[in-house]
XYZ file of C-alpha atoms in Angstrom:
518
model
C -67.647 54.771 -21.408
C -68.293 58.099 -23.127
C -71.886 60.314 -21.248
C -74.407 59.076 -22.554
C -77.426 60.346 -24.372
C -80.897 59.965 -23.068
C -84.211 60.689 -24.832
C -87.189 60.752 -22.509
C -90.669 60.289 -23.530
C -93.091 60.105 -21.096
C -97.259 59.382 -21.300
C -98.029 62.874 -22.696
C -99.751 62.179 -26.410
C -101.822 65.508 -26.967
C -100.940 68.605 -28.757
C -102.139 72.208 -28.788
C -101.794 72.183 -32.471
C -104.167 70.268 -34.970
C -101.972 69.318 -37.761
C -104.138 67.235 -40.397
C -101.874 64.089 -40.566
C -101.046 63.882 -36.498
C -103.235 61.358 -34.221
C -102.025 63.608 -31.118
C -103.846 66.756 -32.226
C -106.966 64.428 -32.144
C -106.641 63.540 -27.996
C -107.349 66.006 -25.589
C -105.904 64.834 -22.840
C -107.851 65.102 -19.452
C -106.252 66.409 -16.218
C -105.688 62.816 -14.907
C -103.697 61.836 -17.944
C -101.958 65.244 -17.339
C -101.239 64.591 -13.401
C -99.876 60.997 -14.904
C -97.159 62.471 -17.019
C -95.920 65.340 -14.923
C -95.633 62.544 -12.347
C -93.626 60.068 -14.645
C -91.662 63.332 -15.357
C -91.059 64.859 -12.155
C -90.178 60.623 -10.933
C -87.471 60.787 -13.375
C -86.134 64.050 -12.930
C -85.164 62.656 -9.163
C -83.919 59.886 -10.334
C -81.455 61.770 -12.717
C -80.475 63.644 -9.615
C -80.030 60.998 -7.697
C -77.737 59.031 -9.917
C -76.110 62.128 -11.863
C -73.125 62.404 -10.053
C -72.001 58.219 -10.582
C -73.249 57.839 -14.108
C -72.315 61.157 -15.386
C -74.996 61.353 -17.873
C -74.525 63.889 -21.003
C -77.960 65.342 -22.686
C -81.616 64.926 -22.489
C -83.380 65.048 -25.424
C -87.657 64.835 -24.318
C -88.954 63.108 -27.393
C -92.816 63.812 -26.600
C -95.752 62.372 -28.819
C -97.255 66.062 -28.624
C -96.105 69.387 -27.792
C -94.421 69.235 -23.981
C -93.422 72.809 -23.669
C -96.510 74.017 -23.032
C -96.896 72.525 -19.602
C -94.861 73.935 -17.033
C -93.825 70.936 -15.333
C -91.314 70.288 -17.954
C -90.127 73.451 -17.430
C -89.174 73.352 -14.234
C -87.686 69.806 -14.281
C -85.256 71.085 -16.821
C -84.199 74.006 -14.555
C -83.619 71.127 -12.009
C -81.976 68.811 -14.416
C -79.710 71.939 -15.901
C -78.260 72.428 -12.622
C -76.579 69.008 -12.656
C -72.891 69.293 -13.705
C -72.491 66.571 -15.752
C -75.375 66.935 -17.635
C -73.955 69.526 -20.886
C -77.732 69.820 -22.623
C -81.091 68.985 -21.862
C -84.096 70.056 -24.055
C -86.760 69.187 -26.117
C -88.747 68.744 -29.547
C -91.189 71.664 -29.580
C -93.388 73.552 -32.353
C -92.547 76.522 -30.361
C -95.647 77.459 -28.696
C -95.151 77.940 -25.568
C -94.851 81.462 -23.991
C -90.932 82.402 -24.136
C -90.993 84.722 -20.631
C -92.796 82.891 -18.639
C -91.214 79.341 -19.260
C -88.289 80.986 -18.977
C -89.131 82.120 -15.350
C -90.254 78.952 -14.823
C -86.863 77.531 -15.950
C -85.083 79.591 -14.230
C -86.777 80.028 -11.010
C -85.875 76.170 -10.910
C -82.450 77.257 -10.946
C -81.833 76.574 -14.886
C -78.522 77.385 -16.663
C -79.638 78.863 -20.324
C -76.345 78.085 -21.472
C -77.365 73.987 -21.497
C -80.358 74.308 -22.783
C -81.360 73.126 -26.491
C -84.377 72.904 -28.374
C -85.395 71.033 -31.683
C -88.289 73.079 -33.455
C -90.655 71.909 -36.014
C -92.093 73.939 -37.878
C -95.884 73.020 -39.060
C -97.061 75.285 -42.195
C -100.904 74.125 -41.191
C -100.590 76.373 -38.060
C -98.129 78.864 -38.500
C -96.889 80.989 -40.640
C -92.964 81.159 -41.247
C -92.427 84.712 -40.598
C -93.808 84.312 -36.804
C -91.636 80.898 -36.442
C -89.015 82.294 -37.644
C -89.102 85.512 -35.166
C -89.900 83.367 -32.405
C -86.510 81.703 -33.533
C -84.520 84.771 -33.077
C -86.318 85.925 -30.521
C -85.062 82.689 -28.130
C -81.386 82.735 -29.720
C -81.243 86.213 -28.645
C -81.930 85.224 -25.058
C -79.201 82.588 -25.293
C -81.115 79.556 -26.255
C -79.679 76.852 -28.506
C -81.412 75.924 -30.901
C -81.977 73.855 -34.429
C -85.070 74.310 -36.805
C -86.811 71.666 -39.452
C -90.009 70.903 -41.158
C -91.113 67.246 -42.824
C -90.200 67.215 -46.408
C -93.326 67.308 -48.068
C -93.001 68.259 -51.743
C -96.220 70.711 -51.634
C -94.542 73.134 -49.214
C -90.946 73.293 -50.494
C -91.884 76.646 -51.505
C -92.464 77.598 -47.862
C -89.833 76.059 -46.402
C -87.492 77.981 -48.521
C -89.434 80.621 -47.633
C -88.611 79.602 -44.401
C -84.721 79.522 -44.743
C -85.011 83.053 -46.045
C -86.261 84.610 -43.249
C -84.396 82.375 -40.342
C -80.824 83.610 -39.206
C -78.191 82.076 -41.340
C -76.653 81.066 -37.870
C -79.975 78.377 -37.373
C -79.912 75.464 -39.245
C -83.090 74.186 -41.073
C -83.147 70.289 -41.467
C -85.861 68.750 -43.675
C -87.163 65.190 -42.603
C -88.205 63.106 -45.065
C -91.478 62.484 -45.498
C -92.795 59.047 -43.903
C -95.973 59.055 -45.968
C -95.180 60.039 -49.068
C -96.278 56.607 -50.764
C -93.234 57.204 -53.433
C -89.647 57.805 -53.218
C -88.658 61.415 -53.907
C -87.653 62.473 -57.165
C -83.946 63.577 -58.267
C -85.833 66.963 -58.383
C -87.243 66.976 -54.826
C -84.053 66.019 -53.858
C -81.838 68.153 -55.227
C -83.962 71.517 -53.598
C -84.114 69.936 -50.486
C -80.704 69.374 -50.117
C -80.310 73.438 -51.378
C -82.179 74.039 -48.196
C -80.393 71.320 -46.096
C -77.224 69.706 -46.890
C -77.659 66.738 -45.320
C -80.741 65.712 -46.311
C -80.259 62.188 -47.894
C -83.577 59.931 -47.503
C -81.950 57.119 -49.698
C -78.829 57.054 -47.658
C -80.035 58.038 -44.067
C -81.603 54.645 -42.829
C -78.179 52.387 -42.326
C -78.442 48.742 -41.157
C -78.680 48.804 -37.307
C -75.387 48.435 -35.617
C -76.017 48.027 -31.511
C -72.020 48.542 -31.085
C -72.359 52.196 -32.229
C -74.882 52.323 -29.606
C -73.831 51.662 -26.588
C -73.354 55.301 -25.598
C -77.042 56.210 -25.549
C -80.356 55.108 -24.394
C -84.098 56.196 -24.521
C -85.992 55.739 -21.424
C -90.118 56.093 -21.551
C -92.343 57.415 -18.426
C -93.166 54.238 -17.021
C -89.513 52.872 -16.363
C -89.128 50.850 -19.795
C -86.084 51.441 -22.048
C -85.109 51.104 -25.694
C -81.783 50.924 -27.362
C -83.364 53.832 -29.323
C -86.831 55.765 -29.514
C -87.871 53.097 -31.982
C -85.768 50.172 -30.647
C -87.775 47.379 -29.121
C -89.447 48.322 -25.196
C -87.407 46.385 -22.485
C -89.433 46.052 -19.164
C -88.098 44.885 -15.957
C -88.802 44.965 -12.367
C -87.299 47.304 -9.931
C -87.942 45.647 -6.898
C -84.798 46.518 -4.953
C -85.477 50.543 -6.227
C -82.927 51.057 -8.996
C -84.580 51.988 -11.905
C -84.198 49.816 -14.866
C -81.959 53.023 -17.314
C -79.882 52.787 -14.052
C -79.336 48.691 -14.459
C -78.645 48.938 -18.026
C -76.145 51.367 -17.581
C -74.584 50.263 -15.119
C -74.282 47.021 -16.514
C -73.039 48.346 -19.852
C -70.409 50.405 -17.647
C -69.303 47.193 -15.988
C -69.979 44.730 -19.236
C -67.321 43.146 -21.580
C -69.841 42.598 -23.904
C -68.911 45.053 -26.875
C -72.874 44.854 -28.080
C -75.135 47.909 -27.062
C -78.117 47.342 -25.459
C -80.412 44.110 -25.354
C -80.030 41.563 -27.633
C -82.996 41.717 -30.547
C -83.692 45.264 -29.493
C -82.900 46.731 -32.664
C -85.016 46.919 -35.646
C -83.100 46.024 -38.642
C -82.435 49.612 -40.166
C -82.169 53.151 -38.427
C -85.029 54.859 -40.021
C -85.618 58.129 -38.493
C -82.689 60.743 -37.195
C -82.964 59.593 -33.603
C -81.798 56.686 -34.707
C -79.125 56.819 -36.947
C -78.262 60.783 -36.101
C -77.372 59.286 -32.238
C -75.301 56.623 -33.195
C -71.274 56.921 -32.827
C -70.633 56.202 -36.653
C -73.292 58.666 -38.039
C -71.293 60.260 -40.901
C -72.449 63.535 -39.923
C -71.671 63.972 -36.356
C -68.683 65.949 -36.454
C -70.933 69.074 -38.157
C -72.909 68.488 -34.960
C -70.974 67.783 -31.931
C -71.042 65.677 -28.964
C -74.744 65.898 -28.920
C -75.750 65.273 -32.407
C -79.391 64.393 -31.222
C -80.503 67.975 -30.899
C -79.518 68.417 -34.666
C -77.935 71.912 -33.762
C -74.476 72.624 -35.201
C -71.403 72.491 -33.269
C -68.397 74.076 -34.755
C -64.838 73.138 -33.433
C -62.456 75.978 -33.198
C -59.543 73.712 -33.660
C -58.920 69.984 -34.448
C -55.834 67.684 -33.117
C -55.146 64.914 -34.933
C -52.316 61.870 -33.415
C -50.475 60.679 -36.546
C -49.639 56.763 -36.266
C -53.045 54.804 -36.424
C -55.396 58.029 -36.476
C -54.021 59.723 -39.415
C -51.935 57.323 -41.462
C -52.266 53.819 -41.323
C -50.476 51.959 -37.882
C -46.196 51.495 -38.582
C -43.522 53.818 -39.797
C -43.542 52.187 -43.236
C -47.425 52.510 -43.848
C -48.106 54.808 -47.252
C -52.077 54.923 -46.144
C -53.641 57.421 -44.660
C -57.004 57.419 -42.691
C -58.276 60.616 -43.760
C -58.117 62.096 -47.243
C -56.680 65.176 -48.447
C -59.974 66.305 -49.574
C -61.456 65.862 -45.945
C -58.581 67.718 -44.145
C -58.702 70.720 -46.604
C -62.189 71.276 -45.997
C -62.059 71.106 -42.766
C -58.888 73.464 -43.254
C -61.384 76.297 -44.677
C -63.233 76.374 -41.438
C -60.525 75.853 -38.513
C -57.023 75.413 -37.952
C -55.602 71.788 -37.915
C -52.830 71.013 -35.659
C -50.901 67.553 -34.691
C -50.673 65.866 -31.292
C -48.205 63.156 -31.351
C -45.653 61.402 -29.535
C -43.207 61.633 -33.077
C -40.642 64.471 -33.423
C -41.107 67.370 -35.048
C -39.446 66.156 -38.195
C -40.426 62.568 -38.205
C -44.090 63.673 -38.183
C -43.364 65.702 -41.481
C -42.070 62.695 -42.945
C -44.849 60.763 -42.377
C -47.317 63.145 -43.247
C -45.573 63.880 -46.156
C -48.275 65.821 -48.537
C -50.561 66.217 -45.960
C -48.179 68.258 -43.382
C -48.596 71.613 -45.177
C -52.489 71.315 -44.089
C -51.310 71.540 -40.358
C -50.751 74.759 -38.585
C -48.237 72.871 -35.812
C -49.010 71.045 -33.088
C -48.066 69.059 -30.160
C -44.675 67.151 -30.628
C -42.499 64.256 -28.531
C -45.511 63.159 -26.491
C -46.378 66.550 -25.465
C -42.868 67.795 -24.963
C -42.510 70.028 -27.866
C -45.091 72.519 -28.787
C -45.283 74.146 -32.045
C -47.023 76.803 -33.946
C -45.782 77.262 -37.471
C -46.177 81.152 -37.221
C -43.186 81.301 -35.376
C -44.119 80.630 -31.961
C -43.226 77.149 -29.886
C -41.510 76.028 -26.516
C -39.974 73.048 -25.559
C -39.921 71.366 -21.997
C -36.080 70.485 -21.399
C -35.774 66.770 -20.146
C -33.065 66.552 -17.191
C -30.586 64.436 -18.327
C -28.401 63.216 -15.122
C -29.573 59.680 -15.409
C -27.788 59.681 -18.377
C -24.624 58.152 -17.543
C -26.102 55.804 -15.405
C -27.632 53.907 -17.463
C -24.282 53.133 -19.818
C -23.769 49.564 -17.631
C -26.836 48.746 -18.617
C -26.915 49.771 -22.297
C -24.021 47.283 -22.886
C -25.657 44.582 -21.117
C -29.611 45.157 -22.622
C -28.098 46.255 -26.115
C -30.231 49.152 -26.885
C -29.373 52.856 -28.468
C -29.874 55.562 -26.995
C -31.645 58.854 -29.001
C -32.412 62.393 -27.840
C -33.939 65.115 -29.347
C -33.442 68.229 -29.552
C -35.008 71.209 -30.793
C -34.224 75.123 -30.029
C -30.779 73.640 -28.144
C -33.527 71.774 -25.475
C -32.967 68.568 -25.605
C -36.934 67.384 -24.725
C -37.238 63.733 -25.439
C -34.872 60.296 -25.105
C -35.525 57.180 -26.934
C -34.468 53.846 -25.735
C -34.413 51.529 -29.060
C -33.975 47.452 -28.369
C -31.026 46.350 -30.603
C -32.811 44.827 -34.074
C -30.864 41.355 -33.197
C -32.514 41.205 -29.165
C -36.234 40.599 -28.504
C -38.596 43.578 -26.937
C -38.186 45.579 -23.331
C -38.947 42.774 -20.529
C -40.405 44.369 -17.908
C -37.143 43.734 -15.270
C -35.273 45.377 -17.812
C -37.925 48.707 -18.156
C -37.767 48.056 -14.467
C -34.103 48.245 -14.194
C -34.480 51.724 -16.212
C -37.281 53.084 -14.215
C -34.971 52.814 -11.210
C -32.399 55.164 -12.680
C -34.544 57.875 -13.540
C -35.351 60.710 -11.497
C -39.586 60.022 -10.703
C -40.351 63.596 -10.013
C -38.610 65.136 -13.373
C -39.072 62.491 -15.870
C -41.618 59.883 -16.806
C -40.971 56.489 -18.753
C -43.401 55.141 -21.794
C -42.550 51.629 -22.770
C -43.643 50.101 -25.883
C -42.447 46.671 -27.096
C -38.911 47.758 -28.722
C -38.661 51.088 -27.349
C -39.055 53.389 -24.195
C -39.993 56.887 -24.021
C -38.536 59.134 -21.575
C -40.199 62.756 -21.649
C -40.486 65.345 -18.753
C -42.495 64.775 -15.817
C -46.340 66.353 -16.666
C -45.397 66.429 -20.376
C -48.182 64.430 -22.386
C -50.669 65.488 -25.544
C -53.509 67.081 -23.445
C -51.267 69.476 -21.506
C -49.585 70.351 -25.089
C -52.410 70.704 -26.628
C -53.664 73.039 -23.665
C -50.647 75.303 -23.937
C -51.558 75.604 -28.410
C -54.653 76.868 -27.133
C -53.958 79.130 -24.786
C -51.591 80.965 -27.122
C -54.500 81.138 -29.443
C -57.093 82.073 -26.567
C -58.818 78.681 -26.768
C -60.005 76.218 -24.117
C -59.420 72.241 -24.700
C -63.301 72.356 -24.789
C -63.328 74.677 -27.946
C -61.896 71.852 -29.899
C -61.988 68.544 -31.409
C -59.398 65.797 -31.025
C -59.064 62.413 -32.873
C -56.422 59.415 -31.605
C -56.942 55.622 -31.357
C -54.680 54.762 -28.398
C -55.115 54.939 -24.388
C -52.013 57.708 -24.684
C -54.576 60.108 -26.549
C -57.294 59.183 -23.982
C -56.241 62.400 -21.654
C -56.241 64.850 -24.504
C -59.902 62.771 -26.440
C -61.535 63.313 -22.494
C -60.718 66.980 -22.463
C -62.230 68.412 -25.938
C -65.245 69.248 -26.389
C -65.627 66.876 -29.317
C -63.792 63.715 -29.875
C -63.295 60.920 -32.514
C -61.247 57.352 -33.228
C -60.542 55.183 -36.389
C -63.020 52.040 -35.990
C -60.399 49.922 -36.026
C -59.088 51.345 -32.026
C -59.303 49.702 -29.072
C -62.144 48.880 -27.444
C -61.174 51.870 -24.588
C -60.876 54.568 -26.472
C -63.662 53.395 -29.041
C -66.174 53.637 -25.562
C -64.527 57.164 -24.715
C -65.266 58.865 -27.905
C -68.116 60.633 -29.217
C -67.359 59.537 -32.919
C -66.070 56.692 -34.674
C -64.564 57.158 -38.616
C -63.119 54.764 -41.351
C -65.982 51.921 -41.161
């Protein structure tokens, strides 16, 4: 199962600012309702770091009804919670208000890395004005912080929230949530100058039917142990009588669970209707703009995507004329990062089956990982030792199968094993039978139903794709991957981002942080 995303919310509903249409600016909360929710807080914080290290949990996203960061509690429990190495990103929705230096120094006294942490600011135009949001904005990117920014859509300020844009870094992007009480759906007008401010604002479009099997990958967790599929999924209680909490159950029964649903059954309401919900789920069209960890709505840019061919990019079979992914999608990606291939086809065989998409490609990873290519000029292939060649000849009469290698630069790097058209697929005494001719510590043997791959020992997509990058002076976590079989699982676990067709197995559909082609 791919890390999962957590929101936290705990029993915190007061706010330092007194925003006309918020019930939270209207409860002062007293010192024991204060005590209560750094307690719920600092409860869960041990329980993430008691459990970090066998569920491998992803981001924290604290969902407050308030303003959190302006109690030092949380500040210190993310410094704690920062420190935890599976955990890439933990933050918070904030209006900002909180003193940068000194939660900082909290944070980091607590031994916080500012490298994972994220925030989501709102701003509120009834308590600040946009120059001073926007220069605490800088001021926090300029001391590392991630960070997105975003105000509710309400008609009557659009004037100020383009205001807004203007003075914000280009680098920080400004969403625009739409507005919950507007008592009348926006007009084409509205629209159209939102979406000049932010792109993805959609309201008609961004509340899909709920879908707990995009889910499963995520879970919101509230102060006093409950849990939701999402922050506005329906509140599951149960007892923890033998000490685990009740996130820990759920996710470790999802972990150990052939049930391909999400979360509890009837916890969903029937549409997504606010970003948390459908901006966390695997299939949210948008997620690739944002990353892994779409739920802090801050942009995460891929400096390089690898793309398998059979089943991923074109439809599954050597005679299939679809393709997954239009033209149109891979030349705008194009304009922002090179594309490259990772699969187990040769070098030529790929071309043909790309056919009008292979001039989008810049190379890529070839044979299974044996053949890497840039098209600048630049590419290496691993030779494949070759003295279990004659050995096998008995055995090619009696099997009836043809025998293929390729070669490229004089190396030969890969061997094909091909069932005869007339016999039936490899049984596995016969891939047996090969295996025992073949050198173990120089070569390695793929079987499929008609065919067997042998390749070099340690050749495979990741470690290709590895190499491309280091000629480019990238990392495997500077870059996006999409594949839809357990042979791209190595090379989907090691980028930083990582997609699948929907129609993939149910392995690599759990492993990925997106799913395309619904």
């Amino acid at each position: 199962m791919a890390p999962v995303s957590f929101t936290w919310r705990g029993s915190l509903k007061s706010c330092n600012y007194h925003c006309s249409y918020c019930p939270f600016s209207k409860h002062p909360q007293s010192e024991r309702e204060l005590l209560k929710d750094r307690q719920q807080w600092m409860a869960f914080c041990d329980e993430m770091e008691t459990w970090a290290g066998e569920l491998k949990p992803g981001a924290l996203l604290v969902t407050p009804y308030g303003e959190a960061l302006i109690h030092p509690w949380y500040w210190e429990g993310f410094g704690r919670l920062s420190r935890l190495e599976p955990l890439q990103a933990v933050g918070a929705q904030t209006n900002l208000s909180f003193p940068i230096r000194e939660s900082l120094r909290l944070f980091e006294q607590a031994g916080g890395i500012r490298e994972k942490l994220c925030l989501w600011a709102t701003f509120h135009p009834e308590m600040t004005e946009g120059s001073r949001f926007a220069d605490t904005c800088r001021q926090l990117t300029a001391l590392g912080i991630r960070l997105s920014a975003g105000a509710v859509g309400v008609p009557a300020d659009i004037n100020r929230i383009r205001q807004l844009r203007s003075q914000l870094p280009e680098s920080i992007y400004l969403w625009i949530n739409p507005m919950d009480g507007l008592k009348r759906p926006y007009t084409k007008e509205e629209i159209a100058e939102f979406q000049k401010i932010d792109p993805f604002f959609a309201p008609a479009a961004a509340c899909p039917s709920a879908d707990p099997s995009m889910c499963r990958s995520r879970l919101a967790i509230e102060g006093d142990g409950s849990i939701r599929s999402c922050t506005i999924g329906k509140r599951v209680k149960g007892n923890t009588e033998d000490g685990t909490p009740l996130w820990v159950r759920e996710l470790l029964r999802r972990r150990d669970s052939s049930d391909p649903g999400a979360c509890h059954p009837g916890s969903c309401p029937s549409r997504c209707s606010c970003y948390l919900a459908y901006g966390g789920r695997k299939d949210y069209e948008n997620k690739f703009y944002f990353g892994p960890w779409s739920i802090f709505r801050i942009p995460w840019k891929a400096r390089a995507v690898f793309f398998d061919v059979d089943g991923t990019l074109t439809g599954e079979g050597s005679q299939s004329r679809q393709f997954l992914i239009s033209r149109e999608q891979l030349e705008a990606l194009k304009k922002q990062m090179p594309l490259f291939l990772a699969t187990e086809l040769p070098y030529q065989e790929a071309k043909r089956r790309c056919r009008e998409l292979f001039p989008l490609f810049d190379g890529g990873v070839f044979g299974g990982g044996s053949h890497i290519r840039l098209e600048q000029g630049r590419q290496e292939c691993i030779p494949l030792d070759l003295s279990w060649r004659s050995s096998i000849e008995p055995l090619q009469q009696s099997i009836g199968f043809q025998l293929r290698l390729y070669k490229e630069m004089g190396i030969v790097y890969k061997a094909v094993l091909t069932k005869l058209p007339s016999s039936s697929g490899w049984t596995e005494e016969e891939t047996q039978a090969i295996a025992a001719l073949l050198p173990s510590t120089l070569c390695s043997l793929h079987p499929e139903y008609r065919r067997i791959q042998i390749l070099p020992k340690g050749a495979h997509k990741a470690a290709g794709a590895a190499l491309l990058c280091s000629w480019l002076g990238l990392t495997l976590k500077d870059c996006a991957a999409a594949g839809n079989s357990t042979e791209d699982l190595p090379l989907l676990n090691s980028c930083g981002f990582s997609m699948a067709p929907a129609g993939s197995g149910r392995e690599v559909l759990e492993a990925v942080h997106g799913v395309y082609g619904l």
